[in-house]
PDB file of C-alpha atoms in Angstrom:
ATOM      1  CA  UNK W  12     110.682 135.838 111.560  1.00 42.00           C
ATOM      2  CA  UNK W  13     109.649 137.989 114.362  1.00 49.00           C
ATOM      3  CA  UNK W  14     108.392 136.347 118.030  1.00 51.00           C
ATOM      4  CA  UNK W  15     105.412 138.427 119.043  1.00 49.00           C
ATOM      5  CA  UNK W  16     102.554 137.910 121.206  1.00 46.00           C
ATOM      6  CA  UNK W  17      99.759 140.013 122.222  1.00 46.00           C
ATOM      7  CA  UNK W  18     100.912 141.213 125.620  1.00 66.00           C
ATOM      8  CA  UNK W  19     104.977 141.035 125.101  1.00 87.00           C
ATOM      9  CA  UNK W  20     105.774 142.336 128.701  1.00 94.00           C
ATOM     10  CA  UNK W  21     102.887 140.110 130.446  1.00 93.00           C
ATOM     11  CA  UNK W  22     104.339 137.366 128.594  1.00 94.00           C
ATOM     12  CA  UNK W  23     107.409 136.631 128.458  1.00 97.00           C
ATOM     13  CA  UNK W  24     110.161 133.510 127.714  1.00 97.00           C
ATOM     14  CA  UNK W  25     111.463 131.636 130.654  1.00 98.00           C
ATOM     15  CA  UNK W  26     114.145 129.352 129.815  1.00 98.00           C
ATOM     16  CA  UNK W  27     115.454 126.790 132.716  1.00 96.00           C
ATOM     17  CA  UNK W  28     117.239 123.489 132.915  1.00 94.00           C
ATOM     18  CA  UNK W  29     120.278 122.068 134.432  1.00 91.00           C
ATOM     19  CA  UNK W  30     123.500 123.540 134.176  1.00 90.00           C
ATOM     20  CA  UNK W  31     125.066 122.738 130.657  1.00 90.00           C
ATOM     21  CA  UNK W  32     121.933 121.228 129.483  1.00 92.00           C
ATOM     22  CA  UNK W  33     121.446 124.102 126.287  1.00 92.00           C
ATOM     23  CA  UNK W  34     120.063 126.549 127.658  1.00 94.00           C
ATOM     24  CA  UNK W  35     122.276 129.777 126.622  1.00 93.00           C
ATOM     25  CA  UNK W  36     121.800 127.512 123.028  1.00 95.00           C
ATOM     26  CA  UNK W  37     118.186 127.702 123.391  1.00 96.00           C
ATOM     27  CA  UNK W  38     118.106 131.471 124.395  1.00 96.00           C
ATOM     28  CA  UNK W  39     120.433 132.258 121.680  1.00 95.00           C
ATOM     29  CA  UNK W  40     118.327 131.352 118.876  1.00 96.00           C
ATOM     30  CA  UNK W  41     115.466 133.067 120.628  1.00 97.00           C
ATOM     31  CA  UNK W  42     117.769 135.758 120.487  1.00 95.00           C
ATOM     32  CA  UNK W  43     118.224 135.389 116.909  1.00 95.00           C
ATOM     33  CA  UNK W  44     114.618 135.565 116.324  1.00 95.00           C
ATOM     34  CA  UNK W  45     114.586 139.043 117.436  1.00 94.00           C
ATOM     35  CA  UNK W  46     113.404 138.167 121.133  1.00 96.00           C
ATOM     36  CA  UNK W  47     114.471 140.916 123.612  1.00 97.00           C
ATOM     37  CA  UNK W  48     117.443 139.592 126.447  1.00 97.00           C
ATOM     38  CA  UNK W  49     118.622 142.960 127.971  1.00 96.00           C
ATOM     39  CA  UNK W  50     122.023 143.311 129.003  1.00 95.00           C
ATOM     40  CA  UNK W  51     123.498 139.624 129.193  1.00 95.00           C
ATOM     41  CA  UNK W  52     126.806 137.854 130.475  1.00 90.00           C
ATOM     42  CA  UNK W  53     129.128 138.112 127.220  1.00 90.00           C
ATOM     43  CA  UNK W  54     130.482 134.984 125.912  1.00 90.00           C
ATOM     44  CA  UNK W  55     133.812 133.391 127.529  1.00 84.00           C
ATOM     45  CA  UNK W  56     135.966 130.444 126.736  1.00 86.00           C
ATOM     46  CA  UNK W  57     133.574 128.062 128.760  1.00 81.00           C
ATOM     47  CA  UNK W  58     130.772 129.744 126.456  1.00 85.00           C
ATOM     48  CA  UNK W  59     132.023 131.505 123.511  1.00 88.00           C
ATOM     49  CA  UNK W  60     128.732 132.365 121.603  1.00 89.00           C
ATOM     50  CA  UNK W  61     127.541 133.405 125.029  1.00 89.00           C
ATOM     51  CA  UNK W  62     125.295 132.774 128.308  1.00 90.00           C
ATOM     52  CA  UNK W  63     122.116 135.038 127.170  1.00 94.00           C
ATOM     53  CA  UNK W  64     121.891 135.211 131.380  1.00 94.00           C
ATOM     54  CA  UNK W  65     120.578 138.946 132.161  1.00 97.00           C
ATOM     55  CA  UNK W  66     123.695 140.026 134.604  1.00 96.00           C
ATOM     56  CA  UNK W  67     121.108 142.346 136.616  1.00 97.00           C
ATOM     57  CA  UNK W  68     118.438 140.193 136.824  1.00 97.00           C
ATOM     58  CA  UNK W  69     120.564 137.333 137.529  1.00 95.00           C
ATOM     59  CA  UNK W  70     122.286 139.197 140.050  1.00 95.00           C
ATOM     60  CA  UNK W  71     119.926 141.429 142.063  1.00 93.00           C
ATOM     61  CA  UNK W  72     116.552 139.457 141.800  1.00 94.00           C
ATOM     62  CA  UNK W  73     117.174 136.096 141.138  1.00 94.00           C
ATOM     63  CA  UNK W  74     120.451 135.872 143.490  1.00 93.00           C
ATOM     64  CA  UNK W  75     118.647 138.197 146.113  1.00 91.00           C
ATOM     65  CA  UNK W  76     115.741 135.699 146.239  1.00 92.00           C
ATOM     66  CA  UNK W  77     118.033 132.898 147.166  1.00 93.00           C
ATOM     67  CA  UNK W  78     120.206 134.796 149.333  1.00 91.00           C
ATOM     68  CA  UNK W  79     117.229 136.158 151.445  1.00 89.00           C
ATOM     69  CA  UNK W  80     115.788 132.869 151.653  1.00 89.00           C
ATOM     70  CA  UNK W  81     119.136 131.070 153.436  1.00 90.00           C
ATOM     71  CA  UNK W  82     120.031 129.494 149.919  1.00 92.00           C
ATOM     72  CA  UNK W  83     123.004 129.149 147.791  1.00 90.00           C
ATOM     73  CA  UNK W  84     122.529 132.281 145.400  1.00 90.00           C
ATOM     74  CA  UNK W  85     124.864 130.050 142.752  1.00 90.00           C
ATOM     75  CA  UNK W  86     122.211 127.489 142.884  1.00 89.00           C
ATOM     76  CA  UNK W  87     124.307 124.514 143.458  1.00 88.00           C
ATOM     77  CA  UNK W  88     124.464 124.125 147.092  1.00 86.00           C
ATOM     78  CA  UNK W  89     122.140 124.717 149.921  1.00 83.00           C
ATOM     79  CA  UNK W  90     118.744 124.217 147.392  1.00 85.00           C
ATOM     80  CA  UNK W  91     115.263 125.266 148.087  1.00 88.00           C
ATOM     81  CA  UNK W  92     112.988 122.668 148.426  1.00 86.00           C
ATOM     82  CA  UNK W  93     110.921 121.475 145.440  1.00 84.00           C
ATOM     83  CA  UNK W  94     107.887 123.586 146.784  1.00 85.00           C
ATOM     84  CA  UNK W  95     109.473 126.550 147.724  1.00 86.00           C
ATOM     85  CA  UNK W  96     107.217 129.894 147.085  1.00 84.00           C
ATOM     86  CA  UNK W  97     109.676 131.164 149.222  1.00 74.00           C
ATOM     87  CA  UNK W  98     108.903 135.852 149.718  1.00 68.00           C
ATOM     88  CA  UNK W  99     111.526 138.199 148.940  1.00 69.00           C
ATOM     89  CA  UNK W 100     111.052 141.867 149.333  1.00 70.00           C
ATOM     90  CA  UNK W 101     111.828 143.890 146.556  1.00 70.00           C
ATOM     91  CA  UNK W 102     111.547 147.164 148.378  1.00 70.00           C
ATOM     92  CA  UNK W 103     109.049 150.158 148.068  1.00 79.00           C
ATOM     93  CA  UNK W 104     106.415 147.618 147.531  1.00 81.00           C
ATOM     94  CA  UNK W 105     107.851 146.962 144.318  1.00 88.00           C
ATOM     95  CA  UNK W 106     106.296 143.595 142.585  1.00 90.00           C
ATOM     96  CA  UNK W 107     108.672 141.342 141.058  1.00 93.00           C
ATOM     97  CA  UNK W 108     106.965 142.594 138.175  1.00 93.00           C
ATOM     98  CA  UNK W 109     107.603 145.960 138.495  1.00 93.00           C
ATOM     99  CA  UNK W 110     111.440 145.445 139.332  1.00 94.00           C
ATOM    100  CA  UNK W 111     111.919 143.231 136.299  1.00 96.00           C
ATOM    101  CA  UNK W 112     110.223 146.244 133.909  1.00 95.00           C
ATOM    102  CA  UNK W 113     112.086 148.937 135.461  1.00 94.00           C
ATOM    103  CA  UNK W 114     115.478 146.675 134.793  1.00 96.00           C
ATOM    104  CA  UNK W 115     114.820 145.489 131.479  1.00 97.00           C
ATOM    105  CA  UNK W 116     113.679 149.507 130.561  1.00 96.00           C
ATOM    106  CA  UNK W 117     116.916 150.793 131.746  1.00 97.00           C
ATOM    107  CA  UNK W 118     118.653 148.248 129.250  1.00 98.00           C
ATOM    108  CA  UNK W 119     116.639 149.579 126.035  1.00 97.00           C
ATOM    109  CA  UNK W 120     113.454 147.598 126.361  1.00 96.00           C
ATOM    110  CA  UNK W 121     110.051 148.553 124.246  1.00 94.00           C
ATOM    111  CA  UNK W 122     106.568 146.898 125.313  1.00 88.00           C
ATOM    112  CA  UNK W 123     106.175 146.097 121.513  1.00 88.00           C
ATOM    113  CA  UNK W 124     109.157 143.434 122.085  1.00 92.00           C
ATOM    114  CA  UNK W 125     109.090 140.082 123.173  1.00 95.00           C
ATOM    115  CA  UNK W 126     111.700 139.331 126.109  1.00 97.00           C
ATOM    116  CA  UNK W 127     113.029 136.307 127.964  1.00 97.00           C
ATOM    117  CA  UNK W 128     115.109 135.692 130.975  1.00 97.00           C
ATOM    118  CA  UNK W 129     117.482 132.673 130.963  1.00 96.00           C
ATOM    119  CA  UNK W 130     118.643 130.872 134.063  1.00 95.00           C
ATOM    120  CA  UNK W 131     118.779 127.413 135.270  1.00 93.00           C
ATOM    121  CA  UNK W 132     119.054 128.444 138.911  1.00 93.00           C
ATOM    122  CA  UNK W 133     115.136 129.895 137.673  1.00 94.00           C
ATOM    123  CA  UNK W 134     113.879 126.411 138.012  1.00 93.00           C
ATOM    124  CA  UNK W 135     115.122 126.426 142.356  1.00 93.00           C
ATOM    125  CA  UNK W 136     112.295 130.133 142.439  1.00 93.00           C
ATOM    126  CA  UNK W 137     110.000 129.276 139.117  1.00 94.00           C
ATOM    127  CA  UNK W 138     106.810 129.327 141.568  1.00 93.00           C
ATOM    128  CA  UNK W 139     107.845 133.173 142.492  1.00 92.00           C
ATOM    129  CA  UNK W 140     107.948 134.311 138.678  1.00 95.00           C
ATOM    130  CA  UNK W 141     104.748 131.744 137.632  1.00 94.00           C
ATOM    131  CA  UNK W 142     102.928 133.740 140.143  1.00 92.00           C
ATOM    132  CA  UNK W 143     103.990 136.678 139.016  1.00 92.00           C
ATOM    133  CA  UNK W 144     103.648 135.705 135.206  1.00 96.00           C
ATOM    134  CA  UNK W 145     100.947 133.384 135.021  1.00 96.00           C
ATOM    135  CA  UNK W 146     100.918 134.005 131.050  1.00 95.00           C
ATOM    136  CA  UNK W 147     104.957 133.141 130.263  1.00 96.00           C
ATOM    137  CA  UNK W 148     106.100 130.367 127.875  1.00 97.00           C
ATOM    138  CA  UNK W 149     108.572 128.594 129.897  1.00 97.00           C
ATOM    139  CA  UNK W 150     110.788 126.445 128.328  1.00 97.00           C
ATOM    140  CA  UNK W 151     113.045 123.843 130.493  1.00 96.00           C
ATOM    141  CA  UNK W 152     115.965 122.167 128.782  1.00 96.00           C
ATOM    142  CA  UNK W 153     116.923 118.551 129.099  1.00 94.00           C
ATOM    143  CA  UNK W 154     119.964 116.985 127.831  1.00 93.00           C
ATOM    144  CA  UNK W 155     121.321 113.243 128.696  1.00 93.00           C
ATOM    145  CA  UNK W 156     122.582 113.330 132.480  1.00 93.00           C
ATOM    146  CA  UNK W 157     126.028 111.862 131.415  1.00 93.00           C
ATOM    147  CA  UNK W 158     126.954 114.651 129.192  1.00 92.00           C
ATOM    148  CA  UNK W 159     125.752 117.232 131.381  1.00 90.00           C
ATOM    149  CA  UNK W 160     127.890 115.651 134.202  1.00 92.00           C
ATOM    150  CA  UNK W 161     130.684 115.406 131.380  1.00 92.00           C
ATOM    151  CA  UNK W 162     130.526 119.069 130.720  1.00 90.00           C
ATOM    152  CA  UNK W 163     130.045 119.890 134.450  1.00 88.00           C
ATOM    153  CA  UNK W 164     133.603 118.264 134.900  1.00 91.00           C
ATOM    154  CA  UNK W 165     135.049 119.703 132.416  1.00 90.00           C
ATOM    155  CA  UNK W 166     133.854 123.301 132.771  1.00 88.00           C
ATOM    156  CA  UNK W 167     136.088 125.636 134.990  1.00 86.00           C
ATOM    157  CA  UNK W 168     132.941 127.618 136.673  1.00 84.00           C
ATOM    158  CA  UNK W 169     131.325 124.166 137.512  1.00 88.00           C
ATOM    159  CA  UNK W 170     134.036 122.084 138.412  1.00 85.00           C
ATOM    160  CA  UNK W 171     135.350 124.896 140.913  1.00 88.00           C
ATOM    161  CA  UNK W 172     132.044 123.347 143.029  1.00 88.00           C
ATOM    162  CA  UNK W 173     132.855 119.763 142.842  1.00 89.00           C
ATOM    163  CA  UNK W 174     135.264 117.646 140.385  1.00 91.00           C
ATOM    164  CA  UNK W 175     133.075 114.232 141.768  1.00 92.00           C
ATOM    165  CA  UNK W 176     131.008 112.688 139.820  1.00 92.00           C
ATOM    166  CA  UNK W 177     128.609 111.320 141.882  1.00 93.00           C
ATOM    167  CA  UNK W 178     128.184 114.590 142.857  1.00 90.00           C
ATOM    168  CA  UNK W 179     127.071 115.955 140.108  1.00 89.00           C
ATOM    169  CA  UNK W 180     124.967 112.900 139.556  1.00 90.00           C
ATOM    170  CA  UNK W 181     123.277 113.358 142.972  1.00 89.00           C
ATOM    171  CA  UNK W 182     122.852 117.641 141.560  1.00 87.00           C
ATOM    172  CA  UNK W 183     121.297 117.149 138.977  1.00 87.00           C
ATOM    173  CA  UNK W 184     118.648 114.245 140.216  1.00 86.00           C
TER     174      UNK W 184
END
C-alpha cells in the first residue's frame, strides 16, 4: 500500500499528542506505508523502534518558533497559550513553507511522495503550520492520562523535567 494524495507537498501528515501518548507508534506505521519522514531522531532505549521526530525541523523551526516567542522550546514549561498564532521569522522572507521544502529536499525528498512531520510540542504552534497548510491531515494521539503520566515517570528524558505526579497530571490537562 502506498499513501498518496494529489498534492503530496501541499498536503502533508501532522501527527501531535501528548508526550508518550503513540505518536512515534503512529508515525512509524505511516512510515511503513511508504510515507516520507526525512532525517529523524534514531531510536534509543526510551524508544527503541524510534521517535520518527525530523531532528531539523524539530530543531530549527519548530524549537525556533518557541524560542522566539519567550517559550520553552522543549514544550513542557513556559507554554503558549491555547490561541497562540504567535510570528516567527524565518529569514529572507522565507514562508514556513518554503523552509520546510528546502529542509525536507536536502534530506532526499520527491514532490511525488507523501511526507509527515511528528511532534507533540506541534500541538503548542499547530495554528502557525494550519495556516500555512490549510490542506494537511493532522492526526492527534490520545492515550489514557494515567499511562501517559506512568510512562512520563518512568522515562529518563521526561522525568529529568519533573518526577511529580501531579505535575504531570496538571501537563498534560
Amino acid at each position: 500500500m502506498n499513501i498518496k494524495t494529489t498534492k503530496n507537498f501541499h498536503s502533508p501528515i501532522f501527527i501531535t499528542g501528548v508526550p508518550m501518548s503513540g505518536t512515534s507508534m503512529t508515525a512509524g506505521i505511516l512510515a511503513e506505508f511508504g510515507v516520507f519522514t526525512g532525517a529523524t531522531v534514531p531510536p534509543g532505549v526510551s524508544n527503541p523502534k524510534g521517535f520518527f521526530e525530523n531532528v531539523e525541523i524539530r530543531e530549527s523551526v519548530l524549537k525556533g518558533i518557541l524560542k522566539a516567542s519567550h517559550f520553552c522550546p522543549l514544550g513542557v514549561k513556559s507554554l503558549p497559550p491555547e490561541d497562540f498564532i504567535g510570528k516567527f521569522n524565518f529569514g529572507d522572507g522565507k514562508s514556513l513553507k518554503d523552509i520546510l521544502r528546502a529542509i525536507l529536499t536536502k534530506q532526499g525528498y520527491l514532490e511525488s511522495q507523501t511526507w509527515l512531520y511528528k511532534d507533540p510540542k506541534l500541538s503548542l504552534v499547530w495554528r502557525i503550520f494550519n495556516v500555512e497548510f490549510p490542506n494537511a491531515l493532522w492526526i492527534t494521539v490520545r492515550r489514557n492520562r494515567h499511562n501517559v503520566i506512568r510512562s512520563c515517570l518512568r522515562t529518563h528524558f521526561m522525568a529529568r523535567h519533573s518526577d511529580n505526579e501531579e505535575f504531570w497530571h496538571n501537563f498534560v490537562s
